[in-house]
Coordinates of C-alpha atoms in Angstrom, one line a residue:
Chain A
M22 CA 38.4 -9.8 9.6
K23 CA 37.1 -7.1 9.8
S24 CA 37.0 -6.4 6.0
V25 CA 34.7 -9.1 5.4
L26 CA 32.0 -8.5 8.7
F27 CA 31.9 -4.9 7.1
V28 CA 30.4 -6.0 3.6
A29 CA 28.7 -8.5 5.6
L30 CA 26.5 -6.1 7.9
F31 CA 26.7 -3.8 4.5
M32 CA 25.2 -5.6 1.8
G33 CA 22.4 -6.6 4.2
L34 CA 23.3 -10.5 4.8
N35 CA 22.8 -10.5 8.0
T36 CA 19.3 -10.8 10.2
N37 CA 20.0 -8.3 13.0
A38 CA 20.2 -5.4 10.7
I39 CA 17.6 -6.2 9.0
A40 CA 14.9 -5.6 11.7
G41 CA 16.9 -2.8 13.4
G42 CA 15.2 -0.5 11.1
E43 CA 18.4 1.1 9.4
G44 CA 17.9 2.3 5.6
R45 CA 15.8 5.5 6.4
N46 CA 16.4 8.9 5.0
G47 CA 14.2 11.4 7.8
P48 CA 14.3 14.9 8.4
D49 CA 17.4 15.6 9.0
L50 CA 19.6 18.7 8.9
Q51 CA 22.7 16.7 10.1
G52 CA 24.1 13.5 10.5
I53 CA 26.9 11.1 8.1
S54 CA 27.6 12.5 4.9
I55 CA 27.1 8.0 4.0
P56 CA 25.2 6.2 5.5
V57 CA 27.3 2.9 5.8
S58 CA 24.6 0.5 7.7
M59 CA 22.4 -1.5 4.2
D60 CA 19.5 -0.3 3.0
R61 CA 17.1 -2.8 4.7
L62 CA 15.1 -4.6 2.7
I63 CA 11.3 -6.2 2.9
S64 CA 11.2 -9.6 3.3
I65 CA 9.1 -12.4 1.6
K66 CA 7.6 -13.0 5.1
K67 CA 6.7 -9.2 6.3
I68 CA 4.8 -8.9 2.7
G69 CA 3.3 -11.9 3.5
E70 CA 2.0 -10.6 7.5
A71 CA 1.3 -7.4 5.7
E72 CA -1.2 -9.3 3.0
S73 CA -2.5 -11.3 5.5
K74 CA -3.2 -9.2 8.0
C75 CA -5.2 -6.9 5.9
L76 CA -7.4 -9.8 4.0
S77 CA -8.4 -10.6 7.8
Q78 CA -9.4 -7.2 8.4
H79 CA -10.5 -5.6 4.8
V80 CA -11.9 -9.0 3.6
V81 CA -12.7 -12.2 5.1
G82 CA -13.8 -10.9 8.4
P83 CA -16.4 -8.7 7.4
A84 CA -17.3 -11.5 4.3
V85 CA -17.5 -14.1 6.6
F86 CA -20.0 -11.2 9.1
Q87 CA -21.8 -10.2 6.7
V88 CA -23.2 -13.6 5.4
S89 CA -23.4 -15.3 9.2
G90 CA -23.5 -12.2 11.7
A91 CA -20.4 -13.0 13.2
K92 CA -17.6 -11.4 13.8
P93 CA -14.9 -13.8 14.3
N94 CA -11.5 -13.0 14.4
V95 CA -10.5 -14.2 11.4
L96 CA -6.9 -15.0 11.2
V97 CA -5.4 -16.1 7.3
H98 CA -3.1 -18.3 6.9
S99 CA 0.1 -16.7 5.1
T100 CA 1.4 -19.3 2.7
V101 CA 3.3 -16.8 0.4
Y102 CA 5.1 -18.3 -2.5
R103 CA 6.3 -16.4 -5.4
Q104 CA 5.7 -16.4 -8.9
Q105 CA 7.4 -14.3 -11.5
R106 CA 6.8 -11.1 -9.2
Y107 CA 4.5 -10.9 -7.2
F108 CA 3.2 -13.0 -4.0
S109 CA -0.2 -14.1 -3.4
V110 CA -1.8 -15.1 -0.2
S111 CA -3.6 -18.2 0.5
G112 CA -5.8 -20.0 3.3
A113 CA -8.5 -19.2 6.0
S114 CA -11.6 -21.0 7.4
A115 CA -14.5 -20.3 10.7
Y116 CA -16.5 -22.9 11.1
C117 CA -20.3 -22.2 12.3
S118 CA -20.8 -25.0 14.5
D119 CA -24.1 -25.0 17.4
G120 CA -23.9 -21.2 17.0
I121 CA -20.1 -20.1 17.8
M122 CA -17.8 -19.6 15.1
N123 CA -14.2 -18.6 17.1
G124 CA -16.1 -17.8 20.1
Q125 CA -18.8 -15.5 18.5
S126 CA -22.2 -16.5 17.8
C127 CA -23.3 -17.0 14.5
K128 CA -26.6 -17.2 12.9
P129 CA -28.4 -19.5 10.7
I130 CA -28.2 -18.9 7.4
T131 CA -30.0 -20.1 3.9
L132 CA -28.1 -22.3 1.2
S133 CA -29.8 -23.1 -1.7
G134 CA -33.1 -22.3 0.1
I135 CA -31.4 -24.7 2.7
Y136 CA -32.3 -24.0 6.5
L137 CA -28.4 -24.3 8.1
E138 CA -27.4 -24.2 11.2
S139 CA -23.6 -25.6 10.4
Y140 CA -22.0 -24.4 7.6
S141 CA -18.0 -23.4 7.3
F142 CA -16.6 -20.8 4.6
F143 CA -13.0 -21.0 3.2
F144 CA -11.6 -18.6 1.7
G145 CA -8.1 -18.6 -0.9
G146 CA -6.6 -17.0 -3.5
D147 CA -3.4 -16.5 -5.8
H148 CA -2.4 -14.6 -8.3
R149 CA -5.4 -15.0 -10.8
G150 CA -8.4 -14.0 -7.6
Y151 CA -9.5 -15.0 -4.7
S152 CA -12.7 -17.1 -3.8
L153 CA -15.3 -17.7 -0.9
Q154 CA -16.5 -20.8 -0.8
I155 CA -19.6 -21.4 1.8
R156 CA -20.7 -24.7 2.2
G157 CA -23.3 -26.5 4.0
T158 CA -24.0 -29.7 4.8
G159 CA -25.4 -30.6 0.7
P160 CA -25.3 -27.2 -0.5
S161 CA -22.9 -24.9 -1.0
Y162 CA -21.8 -21.3 -2.7
E163 CA -18.8 -20.6 -4.4
L164 CA -18.3 -16.6 -4.5
S165 CA -15.4 -15.1 -6.7
L166 CA -13.9 -11.4 -5.8
N167 CA -11.8 -9.3 -8.1
L168 CA -9.7 -8.5 -5.3
P169 CA -6.2 -6.3 -6.1
V170 CA -3.3 -8.6 -6.4
F171 CA -0.1 -6.6 -5.7
D172 CA 2.4 -6.4 -8.1
Y173 CA 5.8 -6.2 -6.1
I174 CA 8.2 -4.9 -9.2
S175 CA 11.8 -5.9 -7.3
V176 CA 15.0 -4.7 -8.1
E177 CA 17.4 -6.7 -6.2
D178 CA 16.9 -10.4 -4.5
V179 CA 19.7 -11.3 -1.6
D180 CA 19.4 -14.1 0.9
L181 CA 19.0 -13.6 3.9
F182 CA 21.7 -15.3 6.3
D183 CA 21.5 -15.7 10.3
D184 CA 25.0 -15.8 12.1
L185 CA 26.3 -19.7 11.0
G186 CA 25.6 -19.1 7.8
G187 CA 22.2 -20.5 7.5
K188 CA 19.6 -19.3 4.4
V189 CA 17.0 -17.8 6.4
G190 CA 15.2 -16.3 3.6
T191 CA 14.8 -14.0 0.5
A192 CA 14.3 -10.4 1.2
L193 CA 13.6 -7.7 -1.8
R194 CA 14.3 -4.4 -2.6
I195 CA 11.2 -2.7 -3.9
S196 CA 11.4 -0.1 -6.5
E197 CA 7.4 0.0 -6.7
I198 CA 4.2 -1.6 -5.7
R199 CA 1.5 -1.9 -8.1
A200 CA -2.3 -3.0 -7.8
R201 CA -4.1 -5.0 -10.1
G202 CA -7.9 -5.5 -10.0
E203 CA -10.9 -3.4 -8.9
I204 CA -10.3 -0.9 -6.5
S205 CA -13.6 -0.1 -5.1
Q206 CA -15.2 0.6 -1.1
E207 CA -18.4 -1.8 -2.4
L208 CA -16.7 -4.3 -4.7
P209 CA -19.1 -7.1 -4.4
F210 CA -18.6 -10.7 -4.6
I211 CA -19.6 -12.7 -7.6
N212 CA -22.0 -16.0 -7.2
K213 CA -19.8 -18.6 -10.0
S214 CA -22.3 -20.3 -10.9
T215 CA -24.7 -17.8 -11.8
G216 CA -22.3 -14.8 -12.4
Q217 CA -24.9 -12.5 -10.7
P218 CA -23.2 -9.9 -8.0
T219 CA -23.9 -11.2 -4.7
A220 CA -24.7 -8.7 -2.1
V221 CA -21.9 -9.7 0.0
K222 CA -19.6 -6.5 -0.9
V223 CA -15.6 -5.3 0.6
N224 CA -14.1 -2.2 0.2
S225 CA -10.7 -3.2 -1.5
E226 CA -10.2 0.2 -1.6
A227 CA -9.5 -0.3 2.3
Y228 CA -8.0 -3.1 1.5
V229 CA -5.1 -1.6 -0.7
D230 CA -4.4 1.2 1.5
C231 CA -4.5 -1.3 4.6
V232 CA -1.7 -3.0 2.6
A233 CA 0.2 -0.1 1.8
A234 CA 0.5 0.8 5.5
E235 CA 1.5 -2.5 6.5
I236 CA 4.2 -2.4 3.9
A237 CA 5.4 1.2 5.6
N238 CA 5.8 -0.2 9.0
Chain B
M4 CA 18.1 16.4 14.0
K5 CA 16.4 19.4 14.8
N6 CA 14.9 19.7 18.1
V7 CA 11.3 19.3 17.2
P8 CA 9.9 21.6 20.2
F9 CA 7.4 19.1 20.6
K10 CA 4.1 19.7 23.3
Y11 CA 2.0 16.7 21.7
L12 CA 2.6 13.6 23.2
A13 CA -0.4 12.5 24.2
L14 CA -3.1 12.6 21.5
F15 CA -5.8 14.7 22.6
F16 CA -9.2 15.7 20.2
G17 CA -12.0 17.1 21.3
V18 CA -15.3 15.0 22.1
Q19 CA -17.5 17.4 20.6
L20 CA -16.6 16.7 17.3
L21 CA -17.2 12.6 17.3
T22 CA -20.5 11.8 16.0
G23 CA -23.6 9.2 17.6
P24 CA -25.0 9.3 21.1
Q25 CA -21.9 6.6 21.9
A26 CA -19.5 9.3 20.9
F27 CA -16.3 7.5 21.6
S28 CA -17.3 4.5 23.3
Q29 CA -15.5 1.4 22.7
N30 CA -15.8 0.7 19.1
C31 CA -14.6 4.0 18.7
G32 CA -17.4 6.1 17.9
I33 CA -18.6 3.7 14.7
S34 CA -22.4 2.2 15.3
E35 CA -22.4 -1.5 16.1
L36 CA -21.9 -3.9 13.1
T37 CA -25.5 -5.5 13.1
G38 CA -27.9 -6.6 11.2
S39 CA -30.3 -9.4 10.7
T40 CA -29.6 -10.4 7.1
I41 CA -27.1 -10.8 4.9
R42 CA -28.0 -7.2 2.7
E43 CA -28.7 -5.3 5.9
R44 CA -24.9 -6.4 7.5
S45 CA -23.0 -5.7 3.8
E46 CA -25.0 -2.1 4.5
A47 CA -24.0 -2.1 7.9
Q48 CA -20.1 -3.3 7.2
A49 CA -19.9 -0.3 4.3
R50 CA -21.6 2.8 6.9
A51 CA -18.9 1.4 9.4
Y52 CA -16.0 2.4 6.5
I53 CA -17.9 5.4 6.3
E54 CA -18.3 7.1 9.8
A55 CA -14.6 6.2 10.5
D56 CA -13.4 7.7 7.2
Q57 CA -15.5 10.5 8.9
L58 CA -13.8 10.2 11.7
A59 CA -10.5 10.0 11.0
L60 CA -11.6 13.5 8.8
Q61 CA -12.6 15.0 11.7
I62 CA -9.6 13.9 14.0
Y63 CA -7.1 15.2 11.0
A64 CA -9.2 18.7 11.5
S65 CA -8.6 18.4 15.3
Y66 CA -5.1 18.0 15.0
L67 CA -4.5 20.8 12.9
S68 CA -6.5 22.7 15.1
G69 CA -5.2 21.2 18.3
G70 CA -8.7 20.0 20.0
S71 CA -8.3 16.9 22.6
I72 CA -9.8 13.6 23.5
D73 CA -7.2 10.6 24.3
I74 CA -8.4 8.0 21.5
K75 CA -6.6 5.1 22.8
K76 CA -8.5 4.8 26.1
N77 CA -12.0 4.9 24.1
C78 CA -10.9 2.4 21.3
S79 CA -10.9 -0.7 22.8
N80 CA -12.5 -2.9 20.3
P81 CA -10.5 -3.9 18.0
I82 CA -12.1 -4.4 15.1
Y83 CA -14.0 -1.0 14.9
R84 CA -9.7 0.7 16.0
D85 CA -8.6 -1.4 12.8
L86 CA -11.1 0.0 10.8
L87 CA -10.6 3.8 11.8
E88 CA -6.7 3.6 12.1
S89 CA -7.2 2.2 8.1
S90 CA -9.3 5.4 7.8
L91 CA -6.6 7.2 9.8
H92 CA -3.4 6.4 7.5
K93 CA -5.5 7.0 4.2
T94 CA -7.6 10.5 5.4
F95 CA -3.8 11.7 6.4
K96 CA -2.7 11.4 3.0
A97 CA -5.3 12.2 0.9
E98 CA -6.5 15.9 3.0
T99 CA -2.8 16.5 3.3
L100 CA -2.6 15.8 -0.9
K101 CA -6.1 17.8 -1.0
K102 CA -4.5 21.1 0.5
L103 CA -1.5 21.4 -1.7
L104 CA -3.4 20.4 -4.3
V105 CA -6.1 23.5 -4.1
S106 CA -3.2 25.6 -3.1
G107 CA -1.6 25.2 -6.5
G108 CA 1.7 26.6 -7.6
N109 CA 4.6 23.9 -7.2
K110 CA 2.5 22.4 -4.2
A111 CA -0.2 21.4 -6.5
E112 CA 2.9 20.2 -9.2
F113 CA 4.0 18.0 -6.3
A114 CA 1.4 16.8 -5.1
K115 CA 0.5 15.5 -8.8
K116 CA 3.7 13.9 -9.0
I117 CA 3.2 12.1 -5.9
Q118 CA -0.3 10.8 -7.0
K119 CA 1.6 9.4 -10.1
K120 CA 2.9 6.7 -8.3
T121 CA 0.3 4.0 -8.5
I122 CA 1.0 2.9 -4.5
S123 CA 2.8 5.3 -2.1
P124 CA 3.5 3.2 0.9
F125 CA 2.7 5.5 4.0
R126 CA 2.0 4.8 7.6
L127 CA 1.0 7.0 10.2
T128 CA 2.0 6.7 13.4
G129 CA 1.2 7.5 17.0
H130 CA -1.9 6.5 17.7
F131 CA -3.2 3.0 19.3
R132 CA -0.3 1.6 19.0
E133 CA 3.5 2.9 19.6
D134 CA 4.7 1.2 16.7
S135 CA 7.4 4.0 14.7
P136 CA 9.9 2.4 13.5
T137 CA 12.4 4.9 14.4
E138 CA 12.5 7.8 17.3
K139 CA 12.0 10.2 14.5
A140 CA 9.3 12.2 13.5
G141 CA 8.7 10.4 9.9
G142 CA 11.2 8.8 7.4
F143 CA 11.3 7.1 4.0
H144 CA 12.6 3.8 3.7
R145 CA 15.7 3.3 0.6
G146 CA 15.0 -0.3 0.4
H147 CA 11.4 -0.1 -0.1
G148 CA 10.2 3.5 -0.2
S149 CA 7.7 4.0 2.6
I150 CA 7.2 6.9 4.3
F151 CA 5.9 6.4 8.1
M152 CA 5.2 10.3 10.0
N153 CA 4.2 9.8 13.8
F154 CA 1.7 12.8 14.2
T155 CA 2.1 13.1 17.9
K156 CA 6.1 14.0 16.9
I157 CA 4.8 16.7 14.9
P158 CA 3.8 20.2 15.6
P159 CA 0.1 20.9 13.5
A160 CA 1.7 23.4 11.6
E161 CA 4.5 21.7 10.5
W162 CA 2.6 18.7 9.5
E163 CA 2.8 19.9 5.5
I164 CA 5.9 21.3 5.9
Y165 CA 7.6 17.0 7.4
F166 CA 5.1 15.5 4.4
I167 CA 6.4 17.3 1.5
H168 CA 9.9 16.7 3.1
E169 CA 9.4 12.7 3.7
F170 CA 7.6 12.5 0.0
A171 CA 10.4 14.2 -1.4
H172 CA 12.9 11.8 -0.9
S173 CA 10.1 9.0 -2.2
L174 CA 10.0 11.5 -5.9
D175 CA 14.3 11.6 -5.6
S176 CA 15.5 9.2 -8.2
E177 CA 19.0 10.6 -7.9
L178 CA 19.1 8.7 -4.1
L179 CA 16.6 5.5 -5.8
N180 CA 19.5 4.8 -8.5
S181 CA 22.0 5.0 -6.0
I182 CA 21.5 2.4 -3.8
T183 CA 22.3 -0.7 -6.2
P184 CA 25.5 0.8 -7.5
F185 CA 26.7 1.4 -3.5
A186 CA 26.3 -1.4 -2.3
N187 CA 28.6 -3.2 -5.0
V188 CA 30.7 -5.5 -2.8
E189 CA 33.2 -6.3 -5.5
L190 CA 33.9 -2.7 -5.9
I191 CA 34.4 -2.3 -2.3
Q192 CA 36.4 -5.5 -2.1
S193 CA 39.1 -4.0 -4.6
F194 CA 38.9 -0.5 -2.4
Y195 CA 39.9 -2.7 0.9
T196 CA 42.4 -4.3 -1.3
A197 CA 44.0 -0.9 -2.9
T198 CA 43.6 0.8 0.2
K199 CA 45.7 -2.6 2.3
N200 CA 48.6 -3.1 -1.1
N201 CA 48.4 1.1 -1.1
S202 CA 48.6 1.3 -4.8
W203 CA 45.0 2.7 -6.9
S204 CA 45.1 2.9 -10.7
E205 CA 43.4 5.8 -12.0
E206 CA 40.7 3.8 -13.0
Q207 CA 40.3 2.7 -9.1
K208 CA 40.2 6.2 -8.6
Q209 CA 37.0 7.1 -10.2
Q210 CA 35.3 4.3 -9.8
L211 CA 35.7 5.6 -6.3
T212 CA 34.6 9.3 -7.2
A213 CA 31.5 7.3 -8.7
W214 CA 31.2 5.2 -5.5
L215 CA 31.7 7.8 -2.9
L216 CA 28.8 10.1 -4.9
H217 CA 26.3 7.6 -4.9
G218 CA 27.1 7.2 -1.2
L219 CA 26.4 11.3 -1.1
N220 CA 23.2 10.2 -2.5
R221 CA 22.0 8.4 -0.2
G222 CA 22.5 10.5 2.5
F223 CA 24.2 14.1 2.9
L224 CA 22.7 14.8 -1.2
A225 CA 19.4 13.0 -0.2
E226 CA 19.1 15.7 2.7
Y227 CA 20.2 18.3 0.2
R228 CA 17.8 17.8 -2.5
A229 CA 14.6 17.6 0.1
W230 CA 15.1 20.1 2.0
T231 CA 15.9 22.1 -1.0
V232 CA 12.0 21.4 -2.1
T233 CA 11.1 21.5 1.6
F234 CA 12.1 24.8 1.5
A235 CA 11.3 25.9 -2.1
L236 CA 8.0 24.9 -1.4
Y237 CA 7.8 26.6 2.0
L238 CA 8.5 29.3 0.5
E239 CA 5.9 29.4 -2.1
G240 CA 3.1 28.7 0.9
L241 CA 4.2 32.0 3.2
R242 CA 3.3 34.1 -0.4
D243 CA 0.2 32.2 -0.9
G244 CA -0.6 32.2 2.3
T245 CA -1.3 28.9 2.1
F246 CA 1.5 27.8 5.5
K247 CA 2.2 30.4 8.2
K248 CA 5.6 31.4 9.1
I249 CA 7.9 28.0 11.2
R250 CA 10.7 30.4 12.9
W251 CA 12.8 27.4 13.0
M252 CA 12.2 27.6 9.6
D253 CA 13.2 31.5 9.3
D254 CA 16.2 30.8 11.4
I255 CA 18.0 28.7 8.7
L256 CA 17.0 31.1 6.1
S257 CA 18.4 34.0 7.7
H258 CA 21.7 32.6 7.1
Q259 CA 21.2 33.3 3.4
Q260 CA 23.2 35.4 1.8
P261 CA 21.7 38.2 -1.0
G262 CA 22.6 37.1 -4.5
E263 CA 22.9 33.1 -3.4
S264 CA 20.7 30.5 -5.0
L265 CA 18.5 28.2 -2.1
K266 CA 20.3 25.2 -4.1
S267 CA 23.7 26.4 -2.9
F268 CA 22.5 27.4 0.4
I269 CA 21.0 24.4 1.7
L270 CA 23.9 22.7 0.1
R271 CA 26.1 24.9 2.2
Y272 CA 24.4 25.3 5.7
L273 CA 23.8 21.4 5.6
S274 CA 27.5 20.9 4.5
P275 CA 29.4 20.9 8.5
H276 CA 26.3 19.2 10.2
F277 CA 27.6 16.4 7.5
T278 CA 29.8 14.4 8.8
D279 CA 31.6 11.9 7.0
P280 CA 31.9 7.9 8.3
Q281 CA 35.5 7.1 9.3
K282 CA 34.8 3.3 9.9
G283 CA 35.5 0.1 7.4
P284 CA 36.4 1.5 3.4
F285 CA 36.5 5.6 5.0
S286 CA 39.7 4.7 7.1
S287 CA 41.4 4.6 4.2
P288 CA 43.3 8.2 4.0
Q289 CA 42.6 7.4 -0.1
V290 CA 39.3 7.3 0.8
Q291 CA 38.7 10.3 2.9
E292 CA 41.0 12.6 1.0
S293 CA 38.5 11.6 -2.2
L294 CA 35.3 12.2 -0.4
K295 CA 36.8 15.5 0.6
V296 CA 37.7 16.3 -2.5
L297 CA 34.5 15.6 -4.1
R298 CA 32.6 17.9 -1.2
Q299 CA 34.1 20.9 -2.3
E300 CA 33.4 20.3 -5.7
L301 CA 29.9 20.2 -5.0
L302 CA 29.9 22.9 -2.5
T303 CA 31.4 24.8 -5.8
N304 CA 28.4 23.5 -7.7
P305 CA 25.8 22.6 -6.3
P306 CA 24.5 19.3 -8.3
P307 CA 21.2 19.1 -10.1
L308 CA 18.1 18.1 -7.7
G309 CA 16.9 15.4 -10.3
E310 CA 14.1 15.4 -12.8
N311 CA 12.0 15.3 -10.1
F312 CA 12.5 18.1 -8.4
D313 CA 14.5 20.7 -11.2
D314 CA 11.3 21.8 -13.1
L315 CA 9.5 22.8 -9.5
Y316 CA 13.0 24.4 -8.4
E317 CA 13.1 26.2 -11.6
N318 CA 9.6 26.9 -11.3
G319 CA 10.1 28.8 -7.9
Q320 CA 12.9 30.6 -8.9
R321 CA 11.0 33.2 -11.5

């Protein structure tokens, strides 16, 4: 029994171990010659949280501010799914109604020449790209964004189980992280119908740096 | 773990370094995001990033020179705090790499190797949130290759040394290549069975030695490689004036014997400080004995430092 328990811990098939911060080398001048604790993996959930936070902070929040003047706490809902080797996050919305958006004041805007007091944002994306829809009563805009998409090159997949043997998720050991897409300090949204760059710009370099920093947490 | 003589538990930076009349208001010293048109607000957003980068640069410079202001108290608005935080991660890494590149020699070659990696997950900790994943001053995560560095636990004069050490782990091909083979459950189970039956075949003994080497590559030998590179670049930095003398590093180097190579010395110095595990498969006398023999062989013939470090090391010895 003892050996079975050891192997389970050793391989990381234990959520407590995942959360325990093990698996690190540091500036050590002394220690155990062979660390027997598991090499903590990164969960898909964690990747989703990192991307969601950074999309909210560096993409959706700034875009909503630039269009509406409001600085609401926009949260991207992390619907994370796996397609081959990459993951994507989708889903954020914000509604400007009666001059208020998520508790912040928002300004009327003009869409297609129509003055609007109320309007809404829908932000979404997958591995092919991201888009922001601005909808009013009647007119609407769809803006696309060539935001970098991350490839998490995995060398190992491990199913995670709780103490009663229930599957609680999947974790990865990552050999490399790559970003595909344009990394720029001022990346413009493109109007989908005209193909023209808009004045709404995001800092995709900051977005990439943010994801790298969140994963390292 | 080395005892870091630490007097930087609080973050203090010089007020005089801050920009704007509202220097370090709740907006962290970043201009208010405002504008009456989309274009104006777009420009304000871009300006905020630039100001955050400038501020992060000032904080980096102030940290290295020991300035003072508590940024936790003066940066309460989360929008601006997040902007500054993102800039801090980026700036501390980019500026350190820049310094190593400008310094030339093997330090520059080392920095170029880091830059070759598409994305190196790096997180500066110690500001705003107490979010370091461990109590250490820094760490490299074997599972997903990320690095954190808590600058409140690192004396400014030693920042680049810790940086080199952590990034050395991230470039350590031997460490990364040993993780999967070491986690071979079937192999570990076969060692348990052999121990239980007190019957080890020659093939199993060879497999055990290889497995133990993978294990050492994750621990003791990973530190041997990272410290050898760290000390080699430290010595180069002392020679060309990039680094100032660090007492605890010089104390360690004082134990190097005449004619002893740096990597032989580091291996010999670290070895007695790294004890062998005793639990799980390591409770087996056969495993313990094999590990003892293997470590003795390694002491006699220090292993290569791996594809990313051998050239740096050899260049430094010339």
